[in-house]
Amino acid sequence: GRSPMLLHISWFTECMAAREPVKIEPRHLLEDALETLSKEASFCGSDGRSLAFIRAASVLRSLPSTLTTIEELNRLPGFGEHSKRVVQEILEDGFSAEVERVTQKEKYQTMKLFTNIFGVGMKTANRWYQEGLRSLGDLRNSQKLKLSKQQEAGLQHYEDLNMPVSRAEADLIAKMVEEVAHSFLPGTIITLAGGFRRGKLSGHDVDILITHAQEGREEGLLSKVIGQLQSQGLILYHDLKRNSYHDAFSPDSKSTSNMDHFERSFSIFRLKVASHIGDIGARDHSPESSKDWKAVRVDLVVTPISQYPYALLGWTGSKHFERELRRFSCNEKKMVLNSHALYDTVEQKILAATCEEDIFLYLGLEYMPPSDRNA
Ligand code: 8DG
Ligand code: MN
Ligand code: MN
């Protein structure tokens, strides 16, 4: 018979095609509850448990309509006992005592606060928590704390960076990048990836792919683009990484690592906004509240055209979709998929692709448009 994953993906495609675009409140409640438990598990170092809750939330998200009875739940894949229990609780009582207990926990609240800082991962957040730090004020006032440049920027722009980025803002930033890129290299192709490519109306950052139809022309472009934007005062933070695929990614490395080897910059842009737009003015009454700009996280990724379809697939997400797809290719197809290539471990060769459709074809899957990848 067909593999569970293949069934899951095709079941998932059908559901996504049928779903309504509007989120219904109870479903939201269920997903949020499962996501809270997933976060809590990851804060405790239980990655397996965390993933189980993510899977369950993802299944709910892909349903065409709201779940109302526990019987419907029993017919769904991907639900463990714990997730079922929590969902049942919410369906019956309107809330889950366990979830409420978690959100009240000081450790949970602090870890959530700290890991929402750009540049702060679980390990750092946990260390700070153990050291007795509890608030952003604690971090800002601490004398002995050694922050990286990235964390400093993350802390400085915390409020802005935790405000959603709108589609209009994302388009504006893509346009800015495109104009500057074209001034250095006409024909540069700029693509908005990430959640916005999946049709989301807002996101936590802007993911931009940069390529050029002529292989190799894209090399060195990013530092020029960043330099130009910086001289215009549009960059608050950047961290340029050189590409490393020449040494690190080769057919015989057979790397299953999810780390990318593209030239890239995880940066913070200074985006001009009309001061009456958004809740900037409403947030407080300090002189800062009249500021006419907003800090926005931007991921810029440069890819040679030969790797572009893989980079596009990898950077469109969602994270959970990518994880499931990579697991599927590995387990069911004995192929290693990452943002650079697809490697057939049986034939021992890299499979070249000219578009995303090629990749789905190699994997024996029906093509899924980006809007179906919101798992
Ligand atoms: P959001 O920003 O609206 O919250 O959602 P998103 O756009 O789906 O999430 P994201 O965190 O911006 O990630 C977008 C995709 O980028 C995700 O599927 C994973 C992919 N990605 C890579 N490499 C890397 C990497 O090194 N870091 C991060 N953060 N994402 C990466 O392929
Ligand atoms: Mn994103
Ligand atoms: Mn991103």
Short mmCIF file of N, CA and C in Angstrom, two decimals, residues 166-245:
data_model
loop_
_atom_site.label_atom_id
_atom_site.label_comp_id
_atom_site.label_asym_id
_atom_site.label_seq_id
_atom_site.Cartn_x
_atom_site.Cartn_y
_atom_site.Cartn_z
N SER A 166 3.44 43.58 7.18
CA SER A 166 2.32 43.42 6.25
C SER A 166 2.84 43.07 4.85
N ARG A 167 1.92 42.56 4.05
CA ARG A 167 2.25 42.23 2.67
C ARG A 167 2.77 43.47 1.92
N ALA A 168 2.12 44.62 2.19
CA ALA A 168 2.52 45.87 1.52
C ALA A 168 3.96 46.24 1.90
N GLU A 169 4.29 46.06 3.17
CA GLU A 169 5.65 46.36 3.62
C GLU A 169 6.65 45.40 2.96
N ALA A 170 6.27 44.14 2.86
CA ALA A 170 7.14 43.14 2.23
C ALA A 170 7.38 43.49 0.77
N ASP A 171 6.32 43.87 0.07
CA ASP A 171 6.45 44.25 -1.33
C ASP A 171 7.36 45.45 -1.50
N LEU A 172 7.22 46.40 -0.58
CA LEU A 172 8.03 47.62 -0.63
C LEU A 172 9.51 47.27 -0.48
N ILE A 173 9.81 46.39 0.46
CA ILE A 173 11.20 46.01 0.70
C ILE A 173 11.76 45.24 -0.48
N ALA A 174 10.94 44.33 -1.04
CA ALA A 174 11.39 43.58 -2.22
C ALA A 174 11.70 44.56 -3.36
N LYS A 175 10.87 45.58 -3.49
CA LYS A 175 11.06 46.58 -4.55
C LYS A 175 12.36 47.36 -4.35
N MET A 176 12.61 47.76 -3.08
CA MET A 176 13.85 48.47 -2.75
C MET A 176 15.06 47.64 -3.14
N VAL A 177 15.03 46.38 -2.75
CA VAL A 177 16.15 45.48 -3.02
C VAL A 177 16.32 45.31 -4.52
N GLU A 178 15.19 45.17 -5.22
CA GLU A 178 15.24 44.96 -6.66
C GLU A 178 15.86 46.15 -7.38
N GLU A 179 15.44 47.35 -6.99
CA GLU A 179 15.97 48.55 -7.64
C GLU A 179 17.48 48.65 -7.48
N VAL A 180 17.94 48.45 -6.26
CA VAL A 180 19.39 48.54 -6.02
C VAL A 180 20.12 47.42 -6.76
N ALA A 181 19.56 46.20 -6.71
CA ALA A 181 20.20 45.07 -7.40
C ALA A 181 20.31 45.34 -8.89
N HIS A 182 19.24 45.88 -9.48
CA HIS A 182 19.25 46.17 -10.92
C HIS A 182 20.27 47.24 -11.28
N SER A 183 20.52 48.16 -10.35
CA SER A 183 21.50 49.21 -10.64
C SER A 183 22.90 48.62 -10.76
N PHE A 184 23.14 47.50 -10.10
CA PHE A 184 24.44 46.84 -10.20
C PHE A 184 24.44 45.75 -11.27
N LEU A 185 23.34 45.03 -11.35
CA LEU A 185 23.28 43.88 -12.27
C LEU A 185 21.89 43.76 -12.88
N PRO A 186 21.73 44.37 -14.07
CA PRO A 186 20.42 44.27 -14.73
C PRO A 186 20.04 42.81 -14.95
N GLY A 187 18.77 42.51 -14.83
CA GLY A 187 18.33 41.14 -15.03
C GLY A 187 18.33 40.31 -13.76
N THR A 188 18.75 40.89 -12.66
CA THR A 188 18.69 40.17 -11.39
C THR A 188 17.23 39.81 -11.09
N ILE A 189 17.02 38.57 -10.66
CA ILE A 189 15.66 38.12 -10.35
C ILE A 189 15.47 38.10 -8.84
N ILE A 190 14.47 38.86 -8.38
CA ILE A 190 14.17 38.98 -6.95
C ILE A 190 12.84 38.27 -6.69
N THR A 191 12.82 37.34 -5.75
CA THR A 191 11.58 36.62 -5.45
C THR A 191 11.24 36.71 -3.97
N LEU A 192 10.01 37.07 -3.68
CA LEU A 192 9.51 37.07 -2.31
C LEU A 192 9.16 35.62 -1.96
N ALA A 193 9.87 35.05 -1.02
CA ALA A 193 9.61 33.66 -0.62
C ALA A 193 8.94 33.65 0.76
N GLY A 194 9.16 32.60 1.54
CA GLY A 194 8.60 32.52 2.89
C GLY A 194 7.08 32.55 2.90
N GLY A 195 6.53 32.96 4.02
CA GLY A 195 5.08 32.96 4.22
C GLY A 195 4.33 33.80 3.19
N PHE A 196 4.92 34.89 2.76
CA PHE A 196 4.21 35.75 1.79
C PHE A 196 3.99 35.03 0.47
N ARG A 197 4.95 34.21 0.07
CA ARG A 197 4.76 33.45 -1.17
C ARG A 197 3.64 32.42 -1.00
N ARG A 198 3.43 31.97 0.24
CA ARG A 198 2.34 31.04 0.51
C ARG A 198 1.00 31.74 0.63
N GLY A 199 1.01 33.05 0.42
CA GLY A 199 -0.24 33.79 0.44
C GLY A 199 -0.61 34.39 1.78
N LYS A 200 0.28 34.25 2.77
CA LYS A 200 -0.02 34.84 4.07
C LYS A 200 -0.10 36.36 3.95
N LEU A 201 -0.97 36.97 4.75
CA LEU A 201 -1.16 38.42 4.66
C LEU A 201 -0.18 39.18 5.56
N SER A 202 0.41 38.46 6.51
CA SER A 202 1.43 39.09 7.34
C SER A 202 2.45 38.05 7.75
N GLY A 203 3.61 38.53 8.22
CA GLY A 203 4.66 37.59 8.59
C GLY A 203 5.56 38.18 9.66
N HIS A 204 6.56 37.39 10.06
CA HIS A 204 7.48 37.92 11.08
C HIS A 204 8.71 38.53 10.43
N ASP A 205 8.91 38.22 9.15
CA ASP A 205 10.05 38.80 8.42
C ASP A 205 9.75 38.80 6.93
N VAL A 206 10.73 39.24 6.13
CA VAL A 206 10.60 39.23 4.68
C VAL A 206 11.72 38.34 4.14
N ASP A 207 11.36 37.30 3.42
CA ASP A 207 12.36 36.38 2.86
C ASP A 207 12.51 36.64 1.37
N ILE A 208 13.73 37.01 0.98
CA ILE A 208 13.95 37.38 -0.42
C ILE A 208 15.05 36.54 -1.05
N LEU A 209 14.72 35.93 -2.20
CA LEU A 209 15.70 35.15 -2.95
C LEU A 209 16.23 36.01 -4.09
N ILE A 210 17.52 35.93 -4.31
CA ILE A 210 18.16 36.71 -5.37
C ILE A 210 18.91 35.76 -6.29
N THR A 211 18.63 35.86 -7.61
CA THR A 211 19.37 35.02 -8.56
C THR A 211 19.51 35.76 -9.88
N HIS A 212 20.23 35.13 -10.82
CA HIS A 212 20.39 35.71 -12.14
C HIS A 212 20.41 34.58 -13.16
N ALA A 213 19.78 34.82 -14.32
CA ALA A 213 19.64 33.78 -15.33
C ALA A 213 20.99 33.23 -15.80
N GLN A 214 22.03 34.05 -15.68
CA GLN A 214 23.36 33.59 -16.08
C GLN A 214 24.13 33.14 -14.85
N GLU A 215 24.37 31.83 -14.78
CA GLU A 215 25.04 31.25 -13.61
C GLU A 215 26.33 32.00 -13.28
N GLY A 216 26.49 32.34 -12.00
CA GLY A 216 27.73 32.96 -11.56
C GLY A 216 27.69 34.48 -11.51
N ARG A 217 26.79 35.08 -12.31
CA ARG A 217 26.72 36.55 -12.31
C ARG A 217 26.29 37.09 -10.95
N GLU A 218 25.57 36.27 -10.19
CA GLU A 218 25.03 36.71 -8.90
C GLU A 218 26.10 36.81 -7.82
N GLU A 219 27.25 36.22 -8.05
CA GLU A 219 28.28 36.21 -7.00
C GLU A 219 28.79 37.61 -6.70
N GLY A 220 28.86 37.92 -5.43
CA GLY A 220 29.37 39.23 -5.00
C GLY A 220 28.33 40.34 -5.03
N LEU A 221 27.15 40.03 -5.57
CA LEU A 221 26.12 41.06 -5.70
C LEU A 221 25.60 41.54 -4.34
N LEU A 222 25.42 40.61 -3.42
CA LEU A 222 24.77 40.95 -2.16
C LEU A 222 25.53 42.01 -1.36
N SER A 223 26.85 41.91 -1.33
CA SER A 223 27.60 42.89 -0.55
C SER A 223 27.45 44.28 -1.16
N LYS A 224 27.35 44.35 -2.49
CA LYS A 224 27.14 45.66 -3.13
C LYS A 224 25.76 46.20 -2.77
N VAL A 225 24.76 45.34 -2.84
CA VAL A 225 23.39 45.77 -2.54
C VAL A 225 23.28 46.27 -1.10
N ILE A 226 23.82 45.47 -0.18
CA ILE A 226 23.78 45.86 1.24
C ILE A 226 24.55 47.18 1.45
N GLY A 227 25.72 47.27 0.83
CA GLY A 227 26.53 48.48 0.97
C GLY A 227 25.77 49.71 0.51
N GLN A 228 25.11 49.59 -0.62
CA GLN A 228 24.34 50.71 -1.18
C GLN A 228 23.18 51.09 -0.25
N LEU A 229 22.42 50.09 0.20
CA LEU A 229 21.29 50.36 1.11
C LEU A 229 21.79 50.97 2.42
N GLN A 230 22.94 50.49 2.87
CA GLN A 230 23.52 50.99 4.10
C GLN A 230 23.89 52.46 3.98
N SER A 231 24.47 52.82 2.82
CA SER A 231 24.87 54.22 2.63
C SER A 231 23.64 55.12 2.56
N GLN A 232 22.48 54.54 2.26
CA GLN A 232 21.24 55.31 2.25
C GLN A 232 20.57 55.31 3.63
N GLY A 233 21.22 54.68 4.60
CA GLY A 233 20.68 54.65 5.96
C GLY A 233 19.50 53.71 6.13
N LEU A 234 19.43 52.70 5.27
CA LEU A 234 18.26 51.83 5.30
C LEU A 234 18.51 50.49 6.02
N ILE A 235 19.74 50.32 6.49
CA ILE A 235 20.08 49.05 7.16
C ILE A 235 20.43 49.32 8.62
N LEU A 236 19.73 48.65 9.53
CA LEU A 236 19.99 48.82 10.96
C LEU A 236 20.96 47.75 11.46
N TYR A 237 20.91 46.60 10.81
CA TYR A 237 21.81 45.50 11.18
C TYR A 237 21.95 44.57 9.98
N HIS A 238 23.17 44.09 9.75
CA HIS A 238 23.31 43.02 8.76
C HIS A 238 24.50 42.16 9.11
N ASP A 239 24.50 40.99 8.54
CA ASP A 239 25.49 40.00 8.92
C ASP A 239 25.70 39.15 7.68
N LEU A 240 26.60 39.62 6.84
CA LEU A 240 26.81 38.99 5.54
C LEU A 240 27.60 37.69 5.69
N LYS A 241 27.04 36.60 5.13
CA LYS A 241 27.76 35.33 5.15
C LYS A 241 28.12 34.96 3.73
N ARG A 242 29.36 34.57 3.52
CA ARG A 242 29.78 34.13 2.17
C ARG A 242 29.16 32.78 1.88
N ASN A 243 29.05 32.46 0.59
CA ASN A 243 28.53 31.13 0.28
C ASN A 243 29.60 30.08 0.59
N SER A 244 29.14 28.87 0.86
CA SER A 244 30.09 27.81 1.21
C SER A 244 29.75 26.53 0.48
N TYR A 245 28.97 26.64 -0.62
CA TYR A 245 28.58 25.39 -1.26
C TYR A 245 29.68 24.78 -2.11
#
